[in-house]
mmCIF file with all atom_site columns, C-alpha atoms in Angstrom:
data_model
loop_
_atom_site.group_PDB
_atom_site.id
_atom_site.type_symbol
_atom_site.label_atom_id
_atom_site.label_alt_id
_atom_site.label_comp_id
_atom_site.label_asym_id
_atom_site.label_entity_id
_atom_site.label_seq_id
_atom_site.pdbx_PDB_ins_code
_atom_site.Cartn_x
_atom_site.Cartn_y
_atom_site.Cartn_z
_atom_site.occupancy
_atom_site.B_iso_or_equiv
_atom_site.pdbx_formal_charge
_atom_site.auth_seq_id
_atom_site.auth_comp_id
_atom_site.auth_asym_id
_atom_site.auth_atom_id
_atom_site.pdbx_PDB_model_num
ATOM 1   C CA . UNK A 1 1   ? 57.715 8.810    30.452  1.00 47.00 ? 418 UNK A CA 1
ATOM 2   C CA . UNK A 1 2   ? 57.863 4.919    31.305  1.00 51.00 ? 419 UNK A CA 1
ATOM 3   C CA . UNK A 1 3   ? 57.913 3.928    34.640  1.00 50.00 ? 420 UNK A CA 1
ATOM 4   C CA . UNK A 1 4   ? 57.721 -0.188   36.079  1.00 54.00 ? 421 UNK A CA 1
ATOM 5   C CA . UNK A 1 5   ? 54.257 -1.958   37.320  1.00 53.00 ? 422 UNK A CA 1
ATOM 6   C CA . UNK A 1 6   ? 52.319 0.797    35.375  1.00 53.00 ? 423 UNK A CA 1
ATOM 7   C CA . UNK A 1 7   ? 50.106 0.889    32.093  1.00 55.00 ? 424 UNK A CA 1
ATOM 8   C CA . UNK A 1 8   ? 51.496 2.236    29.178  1.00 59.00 ? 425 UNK A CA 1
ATOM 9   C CA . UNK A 1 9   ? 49.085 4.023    26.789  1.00 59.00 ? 426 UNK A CA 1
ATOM 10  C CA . UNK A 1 10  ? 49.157 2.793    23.144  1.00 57.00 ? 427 UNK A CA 1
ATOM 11  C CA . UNK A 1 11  ? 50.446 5.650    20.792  1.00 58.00 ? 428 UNK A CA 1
ATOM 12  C CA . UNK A 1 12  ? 47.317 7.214    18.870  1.00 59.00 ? 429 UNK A CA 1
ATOM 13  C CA . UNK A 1 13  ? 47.053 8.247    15.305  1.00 57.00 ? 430 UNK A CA 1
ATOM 14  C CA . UNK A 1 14  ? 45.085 10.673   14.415  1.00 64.00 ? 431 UNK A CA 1
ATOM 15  C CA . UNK A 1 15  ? 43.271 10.441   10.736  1.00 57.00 ? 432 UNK A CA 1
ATOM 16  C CA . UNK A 1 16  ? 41.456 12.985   8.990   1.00 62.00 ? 433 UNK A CA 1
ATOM 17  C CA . UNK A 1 17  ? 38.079 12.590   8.381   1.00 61.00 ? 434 UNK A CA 1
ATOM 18  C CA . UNK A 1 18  ? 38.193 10.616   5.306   1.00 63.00 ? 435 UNK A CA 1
ATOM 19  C CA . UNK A 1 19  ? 41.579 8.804    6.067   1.00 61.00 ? 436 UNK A CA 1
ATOM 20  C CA . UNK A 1 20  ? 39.896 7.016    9.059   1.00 60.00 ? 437 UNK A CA 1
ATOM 21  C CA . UNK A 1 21  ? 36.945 4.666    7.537   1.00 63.00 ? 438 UNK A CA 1
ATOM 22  C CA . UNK A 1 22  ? 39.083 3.473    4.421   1.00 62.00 ? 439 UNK A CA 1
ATOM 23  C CA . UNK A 1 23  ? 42.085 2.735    6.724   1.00 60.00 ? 440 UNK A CA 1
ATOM 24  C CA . UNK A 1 24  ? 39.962 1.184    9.318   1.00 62.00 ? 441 UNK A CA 1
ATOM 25  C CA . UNK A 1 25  ? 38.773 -0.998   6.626   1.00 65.00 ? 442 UNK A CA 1
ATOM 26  C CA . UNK A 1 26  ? 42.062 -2.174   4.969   1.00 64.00 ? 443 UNK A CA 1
ATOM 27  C CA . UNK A 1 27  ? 43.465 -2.777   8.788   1.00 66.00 ? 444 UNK A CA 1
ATOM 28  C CA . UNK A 1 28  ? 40.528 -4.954   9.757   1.00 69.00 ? 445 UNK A CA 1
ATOM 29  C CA . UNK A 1 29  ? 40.643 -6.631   6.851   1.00 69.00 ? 446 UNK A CA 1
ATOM 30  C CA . UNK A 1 30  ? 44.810 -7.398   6.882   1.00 69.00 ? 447 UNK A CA 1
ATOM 31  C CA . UNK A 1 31  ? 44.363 -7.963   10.829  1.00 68.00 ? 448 UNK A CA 1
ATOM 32  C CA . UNK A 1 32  ? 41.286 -10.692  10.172  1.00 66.00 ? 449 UNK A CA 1
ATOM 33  C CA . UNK A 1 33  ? 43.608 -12.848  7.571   1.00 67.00 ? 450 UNK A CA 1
ATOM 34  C CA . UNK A 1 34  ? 46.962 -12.367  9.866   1.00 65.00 ? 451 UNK A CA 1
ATOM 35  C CA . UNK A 1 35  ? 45.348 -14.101  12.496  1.00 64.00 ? 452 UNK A CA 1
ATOM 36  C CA . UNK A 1 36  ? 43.713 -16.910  10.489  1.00 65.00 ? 453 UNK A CA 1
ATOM 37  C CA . UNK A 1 37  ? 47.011 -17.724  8.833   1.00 61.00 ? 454 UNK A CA 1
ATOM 38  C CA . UNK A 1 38  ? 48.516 -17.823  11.634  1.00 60.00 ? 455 UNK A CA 1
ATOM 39  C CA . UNK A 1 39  ? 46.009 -19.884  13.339  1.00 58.00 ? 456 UNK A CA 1
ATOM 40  C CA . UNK A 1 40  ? 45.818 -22.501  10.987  1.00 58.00 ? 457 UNK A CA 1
ATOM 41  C CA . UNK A 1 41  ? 49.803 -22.393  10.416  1.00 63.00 ? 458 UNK A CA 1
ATOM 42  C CA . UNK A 1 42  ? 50.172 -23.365  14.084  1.00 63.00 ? 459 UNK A CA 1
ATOM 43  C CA . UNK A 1 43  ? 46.820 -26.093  13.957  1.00 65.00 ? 460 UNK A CA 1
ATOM 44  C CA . UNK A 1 44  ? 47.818 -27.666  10.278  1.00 65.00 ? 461 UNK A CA 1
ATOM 45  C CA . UNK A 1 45  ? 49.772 -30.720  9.359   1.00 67.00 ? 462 UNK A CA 1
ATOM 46  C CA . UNK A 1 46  ? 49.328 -32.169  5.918   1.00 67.00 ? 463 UNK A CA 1
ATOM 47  C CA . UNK A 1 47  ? 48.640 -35.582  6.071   1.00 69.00 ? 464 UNK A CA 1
ATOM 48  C CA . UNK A 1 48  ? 50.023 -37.047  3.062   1.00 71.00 ? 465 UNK A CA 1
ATOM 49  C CA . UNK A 1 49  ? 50.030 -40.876  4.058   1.00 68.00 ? 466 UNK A CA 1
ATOM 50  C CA . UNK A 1 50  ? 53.634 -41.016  3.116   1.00 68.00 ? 467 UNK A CA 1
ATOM 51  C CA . UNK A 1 51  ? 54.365 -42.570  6.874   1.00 68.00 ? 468 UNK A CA 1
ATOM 52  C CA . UNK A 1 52  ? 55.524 -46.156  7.318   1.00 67.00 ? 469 UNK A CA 1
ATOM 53  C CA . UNK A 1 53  ? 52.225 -47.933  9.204   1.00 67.00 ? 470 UNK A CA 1
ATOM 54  C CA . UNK A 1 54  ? 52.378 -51.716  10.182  1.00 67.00 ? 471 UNK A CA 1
ATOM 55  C CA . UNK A 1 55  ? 55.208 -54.214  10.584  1.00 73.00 ? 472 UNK A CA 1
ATOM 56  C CA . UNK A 1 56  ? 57.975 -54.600  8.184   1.00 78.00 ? 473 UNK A CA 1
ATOM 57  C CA . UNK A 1 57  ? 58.327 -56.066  4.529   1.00 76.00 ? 474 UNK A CA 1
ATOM 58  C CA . UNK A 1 58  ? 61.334 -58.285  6.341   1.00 80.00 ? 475 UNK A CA 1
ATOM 59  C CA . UNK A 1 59  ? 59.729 -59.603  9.213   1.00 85.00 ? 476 UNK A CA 1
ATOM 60  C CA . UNK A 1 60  ? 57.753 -62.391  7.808   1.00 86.00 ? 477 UNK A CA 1
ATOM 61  C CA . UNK A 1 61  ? 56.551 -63.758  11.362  1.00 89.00 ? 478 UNK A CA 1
ATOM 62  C CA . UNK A 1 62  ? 54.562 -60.656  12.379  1.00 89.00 ? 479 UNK A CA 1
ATOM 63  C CA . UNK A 1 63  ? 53.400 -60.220  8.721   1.00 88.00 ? 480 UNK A CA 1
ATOM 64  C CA . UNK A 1 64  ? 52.473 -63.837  8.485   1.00 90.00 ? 481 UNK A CA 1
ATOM 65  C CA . UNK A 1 65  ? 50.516 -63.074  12.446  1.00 89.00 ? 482 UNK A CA 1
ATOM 66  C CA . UNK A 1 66  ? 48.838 -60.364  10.728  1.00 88.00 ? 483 UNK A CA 1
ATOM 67  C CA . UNK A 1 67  ? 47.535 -62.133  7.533   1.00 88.00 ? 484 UNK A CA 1
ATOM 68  C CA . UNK A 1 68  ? 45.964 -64.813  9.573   1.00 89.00 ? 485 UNK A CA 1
ATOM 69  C CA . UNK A 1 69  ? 43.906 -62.305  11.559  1.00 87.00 ? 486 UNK A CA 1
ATOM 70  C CA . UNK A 1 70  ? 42.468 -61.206  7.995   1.00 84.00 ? 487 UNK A CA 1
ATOM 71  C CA . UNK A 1 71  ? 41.603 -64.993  7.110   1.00 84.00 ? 488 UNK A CA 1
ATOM 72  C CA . UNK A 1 72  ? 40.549 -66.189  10.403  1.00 89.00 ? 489 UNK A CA 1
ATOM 73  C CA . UNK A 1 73  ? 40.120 -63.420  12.738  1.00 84.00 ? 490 UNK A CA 1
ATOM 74  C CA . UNK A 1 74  ? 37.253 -60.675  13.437  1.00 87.00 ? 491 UNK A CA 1
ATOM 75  C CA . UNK A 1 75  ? 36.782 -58.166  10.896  1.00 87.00 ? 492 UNK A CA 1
ATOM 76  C CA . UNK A 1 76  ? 38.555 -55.305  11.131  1.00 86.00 ? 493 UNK A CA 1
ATOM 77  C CA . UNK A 1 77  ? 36.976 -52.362  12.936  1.00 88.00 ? 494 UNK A CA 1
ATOM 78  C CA . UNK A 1 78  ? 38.797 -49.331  11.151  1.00 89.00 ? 495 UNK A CA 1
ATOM 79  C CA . UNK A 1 79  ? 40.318 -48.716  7.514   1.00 88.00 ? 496 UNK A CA 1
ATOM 80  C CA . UNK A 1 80  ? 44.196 -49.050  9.008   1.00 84.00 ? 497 UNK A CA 1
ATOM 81  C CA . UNK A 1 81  ? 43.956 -51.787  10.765  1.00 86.00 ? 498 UNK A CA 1
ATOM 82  C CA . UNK A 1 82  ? 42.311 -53.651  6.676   1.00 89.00 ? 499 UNK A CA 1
ATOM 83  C CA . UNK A 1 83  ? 45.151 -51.682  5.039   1.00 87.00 ? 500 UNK A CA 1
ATOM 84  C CA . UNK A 1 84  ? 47.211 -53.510  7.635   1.00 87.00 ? 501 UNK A CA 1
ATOM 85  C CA . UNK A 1 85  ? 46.149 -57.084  7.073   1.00 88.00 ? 502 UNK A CA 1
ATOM 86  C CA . UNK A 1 86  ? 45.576 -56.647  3.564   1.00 89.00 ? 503 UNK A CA 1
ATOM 87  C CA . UNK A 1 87  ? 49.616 -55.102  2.744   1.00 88.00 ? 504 UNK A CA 1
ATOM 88  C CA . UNK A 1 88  ? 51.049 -58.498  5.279   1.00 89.00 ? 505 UNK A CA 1
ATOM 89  C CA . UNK A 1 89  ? 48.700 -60.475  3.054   1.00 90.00 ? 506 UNK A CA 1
ATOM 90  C CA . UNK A 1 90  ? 49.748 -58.971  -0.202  1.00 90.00 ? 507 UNK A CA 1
ATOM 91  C CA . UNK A 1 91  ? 53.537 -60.816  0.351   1.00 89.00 ? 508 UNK A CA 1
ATOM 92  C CA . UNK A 1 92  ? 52.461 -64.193  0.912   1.00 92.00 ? 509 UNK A CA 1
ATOM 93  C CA . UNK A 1 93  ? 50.233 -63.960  -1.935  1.00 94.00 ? 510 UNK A CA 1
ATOM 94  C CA . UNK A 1 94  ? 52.957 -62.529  -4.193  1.00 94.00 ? 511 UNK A CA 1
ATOM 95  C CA . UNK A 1 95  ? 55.212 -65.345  -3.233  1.00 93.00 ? 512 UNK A CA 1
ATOM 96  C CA . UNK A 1 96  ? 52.741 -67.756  -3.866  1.00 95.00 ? 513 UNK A CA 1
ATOM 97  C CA . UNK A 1 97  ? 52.019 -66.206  -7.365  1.00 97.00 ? 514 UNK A CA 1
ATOM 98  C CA . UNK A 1 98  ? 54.863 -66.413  -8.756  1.00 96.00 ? 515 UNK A CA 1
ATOM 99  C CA . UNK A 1 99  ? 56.311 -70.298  -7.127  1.00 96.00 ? 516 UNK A CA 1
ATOM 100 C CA . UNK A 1 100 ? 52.630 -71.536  -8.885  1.00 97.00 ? 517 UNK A CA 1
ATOM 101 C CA . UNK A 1 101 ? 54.012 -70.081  -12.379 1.00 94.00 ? 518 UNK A CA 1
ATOM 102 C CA . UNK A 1 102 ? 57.099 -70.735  -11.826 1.00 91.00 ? 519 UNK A CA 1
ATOM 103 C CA . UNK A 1 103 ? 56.476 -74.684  -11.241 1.00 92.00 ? 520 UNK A CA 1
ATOM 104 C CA . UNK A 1 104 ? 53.300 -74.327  -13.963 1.00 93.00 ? 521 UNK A CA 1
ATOM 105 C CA . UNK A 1 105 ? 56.417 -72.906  -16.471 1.00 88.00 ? 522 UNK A CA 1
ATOM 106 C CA . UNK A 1 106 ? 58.785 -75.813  -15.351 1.00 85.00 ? 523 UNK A CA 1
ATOM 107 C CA . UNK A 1 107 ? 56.042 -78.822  -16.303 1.00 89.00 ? 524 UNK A CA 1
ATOM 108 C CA . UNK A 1 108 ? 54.073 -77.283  -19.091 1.00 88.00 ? 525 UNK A CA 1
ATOM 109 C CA . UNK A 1 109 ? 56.900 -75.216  -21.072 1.00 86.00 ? 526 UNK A CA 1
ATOM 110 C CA . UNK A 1 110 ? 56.198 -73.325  -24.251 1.00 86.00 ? 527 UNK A CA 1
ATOM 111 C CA . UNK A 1 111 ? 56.627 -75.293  -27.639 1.00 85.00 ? 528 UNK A CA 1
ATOM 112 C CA . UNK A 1 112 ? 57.646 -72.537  -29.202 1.00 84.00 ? 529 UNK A CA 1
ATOM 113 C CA . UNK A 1 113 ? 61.358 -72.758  -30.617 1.00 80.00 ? 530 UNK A CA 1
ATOM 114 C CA . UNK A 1 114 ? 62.067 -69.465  -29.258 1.00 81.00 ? 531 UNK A CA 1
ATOM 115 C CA . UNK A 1 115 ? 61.514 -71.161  -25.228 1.00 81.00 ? 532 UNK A CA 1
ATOM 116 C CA . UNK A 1 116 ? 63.473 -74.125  -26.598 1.00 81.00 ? 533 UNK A CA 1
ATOM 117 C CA . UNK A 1 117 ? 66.578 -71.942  -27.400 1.00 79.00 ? 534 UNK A CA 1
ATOM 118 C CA . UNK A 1 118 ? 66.642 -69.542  -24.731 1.00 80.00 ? 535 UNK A CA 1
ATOM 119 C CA . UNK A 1 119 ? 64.980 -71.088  -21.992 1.00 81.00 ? 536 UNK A CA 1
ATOM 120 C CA . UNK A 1 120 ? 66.489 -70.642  -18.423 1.00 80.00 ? 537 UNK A CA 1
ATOM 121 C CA . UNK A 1 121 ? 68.476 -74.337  -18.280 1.00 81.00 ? 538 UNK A CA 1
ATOM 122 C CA . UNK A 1 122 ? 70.279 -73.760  -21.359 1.00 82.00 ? 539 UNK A CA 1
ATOM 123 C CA . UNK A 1 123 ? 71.604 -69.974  -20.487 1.00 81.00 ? 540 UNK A CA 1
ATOM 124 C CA . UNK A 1 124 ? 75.017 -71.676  -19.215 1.00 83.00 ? 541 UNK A CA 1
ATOM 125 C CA . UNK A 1 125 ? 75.386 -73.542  -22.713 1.00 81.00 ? 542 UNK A CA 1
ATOM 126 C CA . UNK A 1 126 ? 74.204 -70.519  -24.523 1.00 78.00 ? 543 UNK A CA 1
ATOM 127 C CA . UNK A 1 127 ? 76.448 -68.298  -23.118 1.00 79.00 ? 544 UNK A CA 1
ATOM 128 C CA . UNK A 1 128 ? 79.962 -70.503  -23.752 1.00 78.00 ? 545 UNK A CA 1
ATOM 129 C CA . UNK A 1 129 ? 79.018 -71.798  -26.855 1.00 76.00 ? 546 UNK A CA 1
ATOM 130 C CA . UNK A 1 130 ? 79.618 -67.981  -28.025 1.00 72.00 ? 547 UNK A CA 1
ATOM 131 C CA . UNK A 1 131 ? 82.844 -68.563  -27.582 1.00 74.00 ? 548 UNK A CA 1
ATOM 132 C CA . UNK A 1 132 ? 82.977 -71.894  -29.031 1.00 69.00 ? 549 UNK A CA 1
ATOM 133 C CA . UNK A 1 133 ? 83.881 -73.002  -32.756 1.00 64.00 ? 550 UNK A CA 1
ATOM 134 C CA . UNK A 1 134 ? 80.349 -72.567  -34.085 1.00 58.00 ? 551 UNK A CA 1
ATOM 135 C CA . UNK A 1 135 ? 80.130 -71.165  -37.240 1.00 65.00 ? 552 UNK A CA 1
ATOM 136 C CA . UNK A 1 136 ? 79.947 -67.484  -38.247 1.00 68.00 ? 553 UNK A CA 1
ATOM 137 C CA . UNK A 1 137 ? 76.232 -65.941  -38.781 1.00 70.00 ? 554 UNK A CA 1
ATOM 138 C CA . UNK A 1 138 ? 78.064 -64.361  -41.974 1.00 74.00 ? 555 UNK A CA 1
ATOM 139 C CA . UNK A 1 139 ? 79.257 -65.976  -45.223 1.00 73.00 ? 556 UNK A CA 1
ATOM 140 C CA . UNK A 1 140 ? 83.259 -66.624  -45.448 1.00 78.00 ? 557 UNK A CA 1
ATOM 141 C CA . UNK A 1 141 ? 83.001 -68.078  -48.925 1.00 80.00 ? 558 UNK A CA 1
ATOM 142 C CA . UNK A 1 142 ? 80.203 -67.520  -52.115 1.00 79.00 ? 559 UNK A CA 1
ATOM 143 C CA . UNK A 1 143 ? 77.475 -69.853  -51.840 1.00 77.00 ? 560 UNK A CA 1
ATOM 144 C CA . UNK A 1 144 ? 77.782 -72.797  -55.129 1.00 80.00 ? 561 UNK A CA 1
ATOM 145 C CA . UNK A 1 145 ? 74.532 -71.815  -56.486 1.00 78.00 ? 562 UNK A CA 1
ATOM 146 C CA . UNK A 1 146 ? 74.369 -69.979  -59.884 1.00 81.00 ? 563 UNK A CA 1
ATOM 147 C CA . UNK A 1 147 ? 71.631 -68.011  -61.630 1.00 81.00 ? 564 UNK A CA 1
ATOM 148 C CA . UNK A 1 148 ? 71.360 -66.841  -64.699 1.00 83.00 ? 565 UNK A CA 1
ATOM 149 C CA . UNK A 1 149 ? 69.726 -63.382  -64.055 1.00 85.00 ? 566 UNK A CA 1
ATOM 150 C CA . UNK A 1 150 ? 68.337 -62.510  -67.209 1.00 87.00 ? 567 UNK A CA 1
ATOM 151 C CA . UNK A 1 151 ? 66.682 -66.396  -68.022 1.00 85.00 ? 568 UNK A CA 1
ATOM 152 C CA . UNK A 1 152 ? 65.118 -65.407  -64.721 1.00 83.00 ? 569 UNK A CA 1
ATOM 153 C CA . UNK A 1 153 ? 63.572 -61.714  -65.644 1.00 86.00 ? 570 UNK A CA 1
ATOM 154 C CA . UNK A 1 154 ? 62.391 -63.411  -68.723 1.00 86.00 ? 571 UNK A CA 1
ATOM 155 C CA . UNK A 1 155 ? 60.616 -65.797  -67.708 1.00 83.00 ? 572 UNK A CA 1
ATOM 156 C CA . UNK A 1 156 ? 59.231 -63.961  -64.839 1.00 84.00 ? 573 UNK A CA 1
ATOM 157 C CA . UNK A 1 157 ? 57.850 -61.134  -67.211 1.00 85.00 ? 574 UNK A CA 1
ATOM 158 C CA . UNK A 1 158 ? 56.603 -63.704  -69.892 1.00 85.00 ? 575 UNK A CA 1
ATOM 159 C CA . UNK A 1 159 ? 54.908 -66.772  -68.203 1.00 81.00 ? 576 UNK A CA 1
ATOM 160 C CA . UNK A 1 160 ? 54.447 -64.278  -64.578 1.00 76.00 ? 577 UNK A CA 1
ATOM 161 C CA . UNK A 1 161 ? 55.594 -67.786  -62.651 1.00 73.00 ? 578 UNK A CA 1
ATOM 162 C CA . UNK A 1 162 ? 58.440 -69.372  -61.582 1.00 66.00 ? 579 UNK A CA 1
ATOM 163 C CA . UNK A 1 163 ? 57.547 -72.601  -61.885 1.00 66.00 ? 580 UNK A CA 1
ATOM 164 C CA . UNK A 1 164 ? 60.512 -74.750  -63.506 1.00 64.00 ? 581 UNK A CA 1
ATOM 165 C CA . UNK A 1 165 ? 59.685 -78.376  -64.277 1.00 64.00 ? 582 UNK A CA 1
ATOM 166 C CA . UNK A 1 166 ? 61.873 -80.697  -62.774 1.00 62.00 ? 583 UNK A CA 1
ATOM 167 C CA . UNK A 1 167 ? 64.081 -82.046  -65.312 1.00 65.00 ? 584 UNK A CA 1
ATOM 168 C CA . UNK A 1 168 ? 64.294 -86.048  -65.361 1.00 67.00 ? 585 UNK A CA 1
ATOM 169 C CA . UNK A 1 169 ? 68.262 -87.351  -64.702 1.00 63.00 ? 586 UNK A CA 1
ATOM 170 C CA . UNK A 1 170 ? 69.174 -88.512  -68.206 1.00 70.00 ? 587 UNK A CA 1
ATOM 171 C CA . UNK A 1 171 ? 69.919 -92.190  -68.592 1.00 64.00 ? 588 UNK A CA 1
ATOM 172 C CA . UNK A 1 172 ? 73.562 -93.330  -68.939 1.00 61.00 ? 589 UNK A CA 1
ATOM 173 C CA . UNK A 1 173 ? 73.860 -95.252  -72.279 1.00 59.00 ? 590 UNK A CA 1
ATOM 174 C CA . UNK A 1 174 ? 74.203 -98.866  -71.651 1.00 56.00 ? 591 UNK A CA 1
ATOM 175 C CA . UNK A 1 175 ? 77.100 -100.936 -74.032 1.00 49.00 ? 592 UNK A CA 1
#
């Protein structure tokens, strides 16, 4: 019977003689792991680094505040705070990276004729003048040159050149 304010007696099993030392086993065992799991599910976090540390990629102030304290300030004292000045730092650096090119591209441009097609000032012109009357890329008409296919093979497989001489204009008679 249960009655309030007293102890209640835990129900007993009662194993046979060689039930009790294999079960005792298994349950010491299974009651050992329950409690570490459950332990360490209440005590762990995973600490991925995933989490947003130090000011933000917009704020240029702060970041700018943040890079000078990595050129002229004291050393940093712990790995965030470095991580820190060095990710504020990596944007100015960036920007300054790529306006040196940039300029360096604008002065001291390619030669090749590739750049002086399809560099960035003539995109504008590029782009209308596909539109415009420039000729067609393909033939509308046969081209006014003639060969003679077989004086060709012959001479190929005989002499193994193609060397022609040039033949001198003939003179117009004179009366």
């Amino acid at each position: 019977s249960q009655h309030r304010g007293g102890s209640r007696s835990a129900p007993v099993f009662r194993l046979t003689e060689t039930q009790g030392p294999a079960l005792a086993g298994m349950f010491s065992r299974s009651i050992a792991v329950a409690r570490r799991s459950t332990l360490a599910s209440a005590v762990a976090k995973r600490g991925l680094g995933g989490a947003a540390r130090g000011y933000d990629v917009y704020d240029p102030s702060k970041n700018l505040a943040v890079a000078r304290s990595w050129l002229t300030g004291p050393p940093a004292l712990s790995y965030s705070v470095y991580k820190a000045q060095c990710e504020a730092l990596r944007l100015f650096v960036f920007a300054g990276v790529t306006l040196y090119l940039t300029v360096d591209l604008i002065r001291n441009p390619p030669r090749s004729s590739y750049w002086m097609n399809w560099r960035p000032d003539r995109v504008v012109m590029n782009f209308v003048s596909g539109f415009g009357s420039d000729p067609s890329p393909f033939l509308k008409e046969k081209l006014p040159y003639e060969t003679n296919v077989l004086q060709t093979y012959v001479e190929l497989s005989t002499t193994r050149s193609c060397y022609r001489p040039i033949k001198e204009p003939e003179a117009d008679e004179e009366e």
